[in-house]
PDB file of C-alpha atoms and ligand atoms in Angstrom:
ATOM      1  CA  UNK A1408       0.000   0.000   0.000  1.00 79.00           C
ATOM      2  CA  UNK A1409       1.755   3.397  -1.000  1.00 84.00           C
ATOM      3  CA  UNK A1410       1.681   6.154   1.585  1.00 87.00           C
ATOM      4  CA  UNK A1411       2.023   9.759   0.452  1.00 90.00           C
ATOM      5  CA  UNK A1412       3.771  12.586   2.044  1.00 87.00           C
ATOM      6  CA  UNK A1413       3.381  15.982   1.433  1.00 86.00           C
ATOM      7  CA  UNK A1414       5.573  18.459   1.993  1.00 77.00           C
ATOM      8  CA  UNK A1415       8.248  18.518   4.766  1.00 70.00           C
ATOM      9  CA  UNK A1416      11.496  19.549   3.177  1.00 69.00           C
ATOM     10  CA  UNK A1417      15.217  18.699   4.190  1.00 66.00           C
ATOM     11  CA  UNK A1418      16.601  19.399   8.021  1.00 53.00           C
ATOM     12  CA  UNK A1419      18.143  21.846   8.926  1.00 49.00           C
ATOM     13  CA  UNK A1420      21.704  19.502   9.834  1.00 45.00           C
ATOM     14  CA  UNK A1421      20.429  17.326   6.647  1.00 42.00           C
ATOM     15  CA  UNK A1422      19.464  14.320   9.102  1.00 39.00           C
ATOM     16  CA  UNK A1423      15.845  12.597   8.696  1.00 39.00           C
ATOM     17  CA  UNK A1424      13.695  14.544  10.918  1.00 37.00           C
ATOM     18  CA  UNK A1425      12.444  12.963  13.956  1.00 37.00           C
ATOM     19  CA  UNK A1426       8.541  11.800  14.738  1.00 34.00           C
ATOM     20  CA  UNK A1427       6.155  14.987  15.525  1.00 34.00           C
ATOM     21  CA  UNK A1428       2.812  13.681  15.964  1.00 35.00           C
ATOM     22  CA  UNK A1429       2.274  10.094  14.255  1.00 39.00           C
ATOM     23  CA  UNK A1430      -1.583  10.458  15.593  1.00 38.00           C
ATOM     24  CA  UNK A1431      -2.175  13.251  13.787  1.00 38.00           C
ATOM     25  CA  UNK A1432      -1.237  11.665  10.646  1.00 48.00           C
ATOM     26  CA  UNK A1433       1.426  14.574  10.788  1.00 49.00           C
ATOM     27  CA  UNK A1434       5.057  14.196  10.916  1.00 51.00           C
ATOM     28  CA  UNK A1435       8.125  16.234  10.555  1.00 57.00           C
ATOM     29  CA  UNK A1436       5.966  19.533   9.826  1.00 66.00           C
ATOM     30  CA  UNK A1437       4.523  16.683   6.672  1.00 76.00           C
ATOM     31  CA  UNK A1438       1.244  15.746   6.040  1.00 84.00           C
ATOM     32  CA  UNK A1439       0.947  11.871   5.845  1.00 88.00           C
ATOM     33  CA  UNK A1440      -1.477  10.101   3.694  1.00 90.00           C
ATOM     34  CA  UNK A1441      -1.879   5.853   4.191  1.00 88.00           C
ATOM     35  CA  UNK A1442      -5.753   5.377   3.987  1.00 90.00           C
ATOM     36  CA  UNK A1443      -6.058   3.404   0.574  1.00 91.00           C
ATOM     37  CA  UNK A1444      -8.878   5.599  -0.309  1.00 93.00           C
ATOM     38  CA  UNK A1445      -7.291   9.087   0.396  1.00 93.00           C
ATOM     39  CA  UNK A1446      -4.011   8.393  -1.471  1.00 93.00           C
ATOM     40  CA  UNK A1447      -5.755   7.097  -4.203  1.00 95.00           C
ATOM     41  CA  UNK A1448      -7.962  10.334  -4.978  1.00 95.00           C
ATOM     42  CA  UNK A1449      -4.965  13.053  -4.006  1.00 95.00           C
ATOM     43  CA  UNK A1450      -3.191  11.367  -6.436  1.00 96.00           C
ATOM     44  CA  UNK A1451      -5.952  11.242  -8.894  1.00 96.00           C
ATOM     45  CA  UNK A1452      -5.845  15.521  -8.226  1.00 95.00           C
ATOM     46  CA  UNK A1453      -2.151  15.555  -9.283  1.00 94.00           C
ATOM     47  CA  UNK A1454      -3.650  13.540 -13.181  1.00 95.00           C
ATOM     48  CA  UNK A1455      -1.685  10.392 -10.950  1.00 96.00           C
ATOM     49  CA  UNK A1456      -3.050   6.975 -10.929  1.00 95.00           C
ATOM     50  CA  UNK A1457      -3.150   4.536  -8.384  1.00 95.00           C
ATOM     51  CA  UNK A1458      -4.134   1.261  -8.000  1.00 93.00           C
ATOM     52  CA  UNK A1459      -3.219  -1.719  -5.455  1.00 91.00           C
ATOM     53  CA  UNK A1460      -3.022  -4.733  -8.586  1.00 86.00           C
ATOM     54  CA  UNK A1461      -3.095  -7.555  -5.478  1.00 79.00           C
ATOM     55  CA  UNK A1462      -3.064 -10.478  -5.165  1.00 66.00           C
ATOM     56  CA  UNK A1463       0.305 -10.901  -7.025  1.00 73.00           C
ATOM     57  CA  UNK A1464       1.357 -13.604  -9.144  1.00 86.00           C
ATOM     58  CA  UNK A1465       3.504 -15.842  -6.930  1.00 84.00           C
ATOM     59  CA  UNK A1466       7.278 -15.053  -9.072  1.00 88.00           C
ATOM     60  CA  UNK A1467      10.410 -16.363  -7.439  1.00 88.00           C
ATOM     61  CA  UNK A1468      12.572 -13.451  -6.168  1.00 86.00           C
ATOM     62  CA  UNK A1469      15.375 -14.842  -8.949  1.00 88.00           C
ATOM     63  CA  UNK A1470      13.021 -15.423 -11.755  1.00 91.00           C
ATOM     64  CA  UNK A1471      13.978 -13.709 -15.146  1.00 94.00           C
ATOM     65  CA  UNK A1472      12.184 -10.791 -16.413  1.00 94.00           C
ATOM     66  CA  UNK A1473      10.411 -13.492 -19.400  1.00 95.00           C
ATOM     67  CA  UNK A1474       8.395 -15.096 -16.457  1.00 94.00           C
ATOM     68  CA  UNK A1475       7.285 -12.316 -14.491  1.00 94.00           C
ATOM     69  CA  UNK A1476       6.074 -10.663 -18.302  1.00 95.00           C
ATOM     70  CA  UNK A1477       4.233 -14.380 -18.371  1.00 95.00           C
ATOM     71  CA  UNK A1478       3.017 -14.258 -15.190  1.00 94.00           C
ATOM     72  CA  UNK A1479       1.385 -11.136 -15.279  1.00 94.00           C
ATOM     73  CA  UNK A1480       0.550 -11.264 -18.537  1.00 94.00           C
ATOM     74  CA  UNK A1481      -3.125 -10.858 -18.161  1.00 92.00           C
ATOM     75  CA  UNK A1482      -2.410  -7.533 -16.546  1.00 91.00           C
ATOM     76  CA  UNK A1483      -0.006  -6.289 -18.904  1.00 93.00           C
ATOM     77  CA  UNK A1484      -2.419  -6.652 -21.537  1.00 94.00           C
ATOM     78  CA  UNK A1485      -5.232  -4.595 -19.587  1.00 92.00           C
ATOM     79  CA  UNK A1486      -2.819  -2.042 -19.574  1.00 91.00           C
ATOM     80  CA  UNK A1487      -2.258  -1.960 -23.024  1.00 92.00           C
ATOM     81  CA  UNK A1488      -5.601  -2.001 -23.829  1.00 92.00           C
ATOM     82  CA  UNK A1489      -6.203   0.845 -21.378  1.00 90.00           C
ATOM     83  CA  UNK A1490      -3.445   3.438 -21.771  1.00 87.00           C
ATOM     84  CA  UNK A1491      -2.083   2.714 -25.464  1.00 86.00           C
ATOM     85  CA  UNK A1492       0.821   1.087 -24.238  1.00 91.00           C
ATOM     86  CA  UNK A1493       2.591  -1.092 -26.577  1.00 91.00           C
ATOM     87  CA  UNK A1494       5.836  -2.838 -24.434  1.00 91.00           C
ATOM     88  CA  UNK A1495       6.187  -4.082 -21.847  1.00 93.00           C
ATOM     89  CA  UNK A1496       9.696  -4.593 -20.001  1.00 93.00           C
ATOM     90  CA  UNK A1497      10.958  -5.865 -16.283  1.00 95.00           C
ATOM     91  CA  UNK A1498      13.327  -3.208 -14.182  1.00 94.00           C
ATOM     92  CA  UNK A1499      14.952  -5.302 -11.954  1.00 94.00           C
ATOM     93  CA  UNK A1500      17.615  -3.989  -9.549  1.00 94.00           C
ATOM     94  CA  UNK A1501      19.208  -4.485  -6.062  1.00 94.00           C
ATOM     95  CA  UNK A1502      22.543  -3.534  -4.425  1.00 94.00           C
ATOM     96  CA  UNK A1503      24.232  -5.995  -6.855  1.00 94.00           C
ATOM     97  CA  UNK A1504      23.804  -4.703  -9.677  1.00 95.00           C
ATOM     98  CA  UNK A1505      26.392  -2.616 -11.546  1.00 95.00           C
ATOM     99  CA  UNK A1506      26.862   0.560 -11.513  1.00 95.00           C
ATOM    100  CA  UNK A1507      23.770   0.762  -9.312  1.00 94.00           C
ATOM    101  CA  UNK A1508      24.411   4.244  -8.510  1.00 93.00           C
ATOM    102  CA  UNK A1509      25.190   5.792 -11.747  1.00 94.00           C
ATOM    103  CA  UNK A1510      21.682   4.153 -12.703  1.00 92.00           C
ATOM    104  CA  UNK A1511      19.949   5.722  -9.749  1.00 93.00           C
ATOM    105  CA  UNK A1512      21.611   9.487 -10.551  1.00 94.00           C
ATOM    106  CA  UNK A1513      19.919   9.504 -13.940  1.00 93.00           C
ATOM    107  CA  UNK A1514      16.549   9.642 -12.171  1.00 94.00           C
ATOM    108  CA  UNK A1515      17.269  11.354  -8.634  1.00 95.00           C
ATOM    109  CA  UNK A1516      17.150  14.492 -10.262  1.00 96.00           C
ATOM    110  CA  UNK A1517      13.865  16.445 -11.027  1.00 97.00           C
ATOM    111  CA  UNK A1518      12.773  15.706 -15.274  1.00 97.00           C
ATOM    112  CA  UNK A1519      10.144  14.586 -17.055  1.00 95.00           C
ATOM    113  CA  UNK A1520       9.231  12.856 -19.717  1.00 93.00           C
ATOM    114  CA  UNK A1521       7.277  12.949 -23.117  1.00 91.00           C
ATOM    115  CA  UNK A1522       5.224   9.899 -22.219  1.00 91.00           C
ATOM    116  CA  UNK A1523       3.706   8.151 -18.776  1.00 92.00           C
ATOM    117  CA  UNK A1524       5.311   6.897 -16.375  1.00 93.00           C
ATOM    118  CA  UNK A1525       3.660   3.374 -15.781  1.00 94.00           C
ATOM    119  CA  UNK A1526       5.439   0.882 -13.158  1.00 95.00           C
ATOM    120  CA  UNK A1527       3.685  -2.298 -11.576  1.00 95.00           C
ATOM    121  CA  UNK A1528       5.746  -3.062  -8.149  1.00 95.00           C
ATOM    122  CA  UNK A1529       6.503  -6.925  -8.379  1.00 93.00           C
ATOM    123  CA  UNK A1530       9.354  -6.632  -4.978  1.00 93.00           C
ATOM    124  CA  UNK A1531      10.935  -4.084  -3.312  1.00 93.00           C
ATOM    125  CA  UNK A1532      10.730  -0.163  -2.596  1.00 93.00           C
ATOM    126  CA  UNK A1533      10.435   3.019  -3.942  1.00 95.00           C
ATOM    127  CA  UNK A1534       9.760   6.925  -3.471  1.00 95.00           C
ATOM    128  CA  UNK A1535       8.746   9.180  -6.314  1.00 95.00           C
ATOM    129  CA  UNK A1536       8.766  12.590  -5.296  1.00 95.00           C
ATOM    130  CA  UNK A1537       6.460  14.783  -7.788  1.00 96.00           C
ATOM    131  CA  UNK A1538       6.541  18.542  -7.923  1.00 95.00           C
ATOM    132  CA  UNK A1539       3.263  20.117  -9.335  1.00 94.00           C
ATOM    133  CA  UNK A1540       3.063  22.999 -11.183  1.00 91.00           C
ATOM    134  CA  UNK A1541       0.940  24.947  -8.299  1.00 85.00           C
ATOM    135  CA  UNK A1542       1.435  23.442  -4.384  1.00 79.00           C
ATOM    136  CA  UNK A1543       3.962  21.756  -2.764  1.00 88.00           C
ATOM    137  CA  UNK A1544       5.964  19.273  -3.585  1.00 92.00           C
ATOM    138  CA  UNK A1545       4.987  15.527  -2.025  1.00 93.00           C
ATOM    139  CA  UNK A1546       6.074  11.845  -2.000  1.00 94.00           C
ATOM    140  CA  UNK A1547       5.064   8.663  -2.570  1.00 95.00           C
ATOM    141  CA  UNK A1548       6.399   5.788  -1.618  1.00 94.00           C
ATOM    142  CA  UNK A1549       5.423   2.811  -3.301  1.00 95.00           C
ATOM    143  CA  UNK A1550       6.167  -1.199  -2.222  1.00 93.00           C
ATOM    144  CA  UNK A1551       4.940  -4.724  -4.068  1.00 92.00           C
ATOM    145  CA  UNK A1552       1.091  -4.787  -5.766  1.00 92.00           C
ATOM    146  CA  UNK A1553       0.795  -0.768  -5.739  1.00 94.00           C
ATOM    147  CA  UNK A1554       0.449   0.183  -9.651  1.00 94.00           C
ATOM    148  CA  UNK A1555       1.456   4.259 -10.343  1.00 96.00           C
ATOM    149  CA  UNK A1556       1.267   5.753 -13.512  1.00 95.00           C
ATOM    150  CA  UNK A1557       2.690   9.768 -13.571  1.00 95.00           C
ATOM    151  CA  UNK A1558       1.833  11.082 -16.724  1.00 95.00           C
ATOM    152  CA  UNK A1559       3.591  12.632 -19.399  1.00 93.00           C
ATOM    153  CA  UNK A1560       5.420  16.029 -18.520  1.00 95.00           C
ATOM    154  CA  UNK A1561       4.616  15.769 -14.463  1.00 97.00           C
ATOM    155  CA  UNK A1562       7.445  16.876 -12.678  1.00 97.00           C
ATOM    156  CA  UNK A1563       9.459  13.893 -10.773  1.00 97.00           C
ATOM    157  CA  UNK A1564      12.050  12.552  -9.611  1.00 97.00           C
ATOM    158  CA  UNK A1565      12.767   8.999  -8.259  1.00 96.00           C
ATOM    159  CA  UNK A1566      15.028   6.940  -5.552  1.00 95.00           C
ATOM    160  CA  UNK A1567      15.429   3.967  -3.932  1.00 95.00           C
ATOM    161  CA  UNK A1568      14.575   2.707  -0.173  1.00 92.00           C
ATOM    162  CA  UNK A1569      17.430   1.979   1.965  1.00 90.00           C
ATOM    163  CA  UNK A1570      17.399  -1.599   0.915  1.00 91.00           C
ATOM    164  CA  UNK A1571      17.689  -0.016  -2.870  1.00 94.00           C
ATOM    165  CA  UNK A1572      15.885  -3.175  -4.058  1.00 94.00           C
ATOM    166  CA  UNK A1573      13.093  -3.054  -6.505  1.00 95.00           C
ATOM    167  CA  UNK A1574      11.509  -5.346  -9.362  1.00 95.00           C
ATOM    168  CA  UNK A1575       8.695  -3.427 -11.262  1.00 95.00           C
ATOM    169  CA  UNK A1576       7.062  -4.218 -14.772  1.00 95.00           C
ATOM    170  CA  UNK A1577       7.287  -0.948 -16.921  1.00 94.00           C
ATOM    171  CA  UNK A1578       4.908   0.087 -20.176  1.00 93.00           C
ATOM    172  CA  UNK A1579       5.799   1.671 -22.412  1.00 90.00           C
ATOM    173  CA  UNK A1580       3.700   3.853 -25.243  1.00 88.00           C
ATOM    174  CA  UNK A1581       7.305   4.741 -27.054  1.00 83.00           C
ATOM    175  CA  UNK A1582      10.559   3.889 -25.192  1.00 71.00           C
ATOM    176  CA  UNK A1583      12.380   6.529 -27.114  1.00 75.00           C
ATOM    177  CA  UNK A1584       9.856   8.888 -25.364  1.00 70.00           C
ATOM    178  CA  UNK A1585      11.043   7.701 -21.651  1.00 77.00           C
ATOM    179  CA  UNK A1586      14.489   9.300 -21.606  1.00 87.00           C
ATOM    180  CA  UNK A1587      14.313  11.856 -18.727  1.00 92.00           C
ATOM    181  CA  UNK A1588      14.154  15.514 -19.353  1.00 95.00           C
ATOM    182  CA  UNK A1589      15.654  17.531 -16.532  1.00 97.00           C
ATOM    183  CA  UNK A1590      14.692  20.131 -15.302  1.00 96.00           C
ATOM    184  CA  UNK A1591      17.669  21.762 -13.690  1.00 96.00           C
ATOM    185  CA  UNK A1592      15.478  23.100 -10.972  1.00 94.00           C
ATOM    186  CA  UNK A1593      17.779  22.113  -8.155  1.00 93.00           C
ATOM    187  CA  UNK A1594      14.163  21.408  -5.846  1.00 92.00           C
ATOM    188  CA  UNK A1595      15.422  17.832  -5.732  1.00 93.00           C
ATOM    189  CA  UNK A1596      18.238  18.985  -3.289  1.00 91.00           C
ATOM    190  CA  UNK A1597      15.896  20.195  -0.788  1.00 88.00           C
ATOM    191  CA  UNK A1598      13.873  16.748   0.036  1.00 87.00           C
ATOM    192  CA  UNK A1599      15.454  13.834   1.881  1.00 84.00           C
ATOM    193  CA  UNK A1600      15.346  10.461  -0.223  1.00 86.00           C
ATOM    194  CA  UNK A1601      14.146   8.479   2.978  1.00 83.00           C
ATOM    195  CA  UNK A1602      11.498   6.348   2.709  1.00 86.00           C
ATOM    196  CA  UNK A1603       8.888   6.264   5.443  1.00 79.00           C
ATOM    197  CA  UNK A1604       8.655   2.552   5.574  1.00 71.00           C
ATOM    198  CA  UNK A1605       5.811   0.104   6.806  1.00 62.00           C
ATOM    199  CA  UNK A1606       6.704   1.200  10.661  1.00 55.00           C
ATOM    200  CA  UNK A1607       6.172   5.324   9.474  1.00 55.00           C
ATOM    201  CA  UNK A1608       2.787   5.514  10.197  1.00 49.00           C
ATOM    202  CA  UNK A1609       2.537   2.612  13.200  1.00 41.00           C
ATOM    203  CA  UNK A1610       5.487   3.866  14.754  1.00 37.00           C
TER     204      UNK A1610
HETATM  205 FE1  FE2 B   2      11.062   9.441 -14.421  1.00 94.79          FE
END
């Protein structure tokens, strides 16, 4: 289930803010979303959808990107059928894989792109951070069965969890389309990468 955070920049020493008020659904001067139903329509606000695509197709954590297409092949076609997608590929990385971190600078800076952004978590973690045109910027932190698609031109930028581990089946309308656009804004520098975790809201 994703959570959403909005707001709630950087510390001031650059160290992950401590706990405020987990009742209040507040936290580090952030507003925290985790009801199913509330992140689902902010995001729909921000032209972001959101989906939870569970139960997932059992997939062995080692199994190559031909049988996870297979396995969720039913989905992948829905998807097709729905946004005008027309690949379908299998982004698969952990802290093995080389050059992890020149991978992960391509996309931890705020671009865009000319077409959606369309990921179906299989395993693992990530936070999107999205920066509207009007309003602040927020978070989202999505895990396995959460589906996201940021459309075209929104904003973004994109990191790992600390266990920088994620599997996620990507569509694609044009690949050529995907290659990120930056932006050059420097608003990246101002939000912490940390993810808020399962324990973030039942601290
Ligand atoms: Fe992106």
């Amino acid at each position: 289930m994703a959570l959403v955070r909005i707001g709630g920049r950087k510390t001031e020493d650059g160290l992950p803010a401590v706990a405020r008020s987990a009742e209040a659904g507040e936290r580090d001067g952030a507003q925290v979303l985790s009801d199913r139903a509330d992140v689902t329509a902010f995001l729909a606000r921000h032209g972001i959808d959101y989906e939870r695509w569970t139960p997932a197709h059992a997939v062995a954590s080692d199994a190559p990107p031909e049988a996870i297409l297979a396995a969720y092949a039913q989905e992948i076609a829905a998807l097709k059928a729905r946004g005008g997608y027309v690949t379908a590929d299998v982004i698969d990385v952990s802290p093995d894989t080389p050059n992890l971190d020149l991978m992960l600078a391509k996309f931890s800076r705020e671009h865009w792109h000319d077409e959606d952004e369309v990921r179906l978590i299989i395993e693992g973690r990530g936070l999107f951070h999205v920066h509207p045109p009007q309003g602040p910027v927020f978070a989202v932190e999505v895990e396995a069965g959460d589906l996201i698609r940021v459309p075209r031109g929104t904003h973004h930028w994109f990191d790992l969890c600390g266990e920088r581990r994620i599997r996620a089946i990507r569509l694609f309308q044009d690949a050529s389309g995907w290659t990120p656009q930056y932006t050059g804004s420097g608003v990246d520098e101002g939000f912490d990468p940390v993810c808020f975790g399962p324990a973030y809201v039942r601290p």
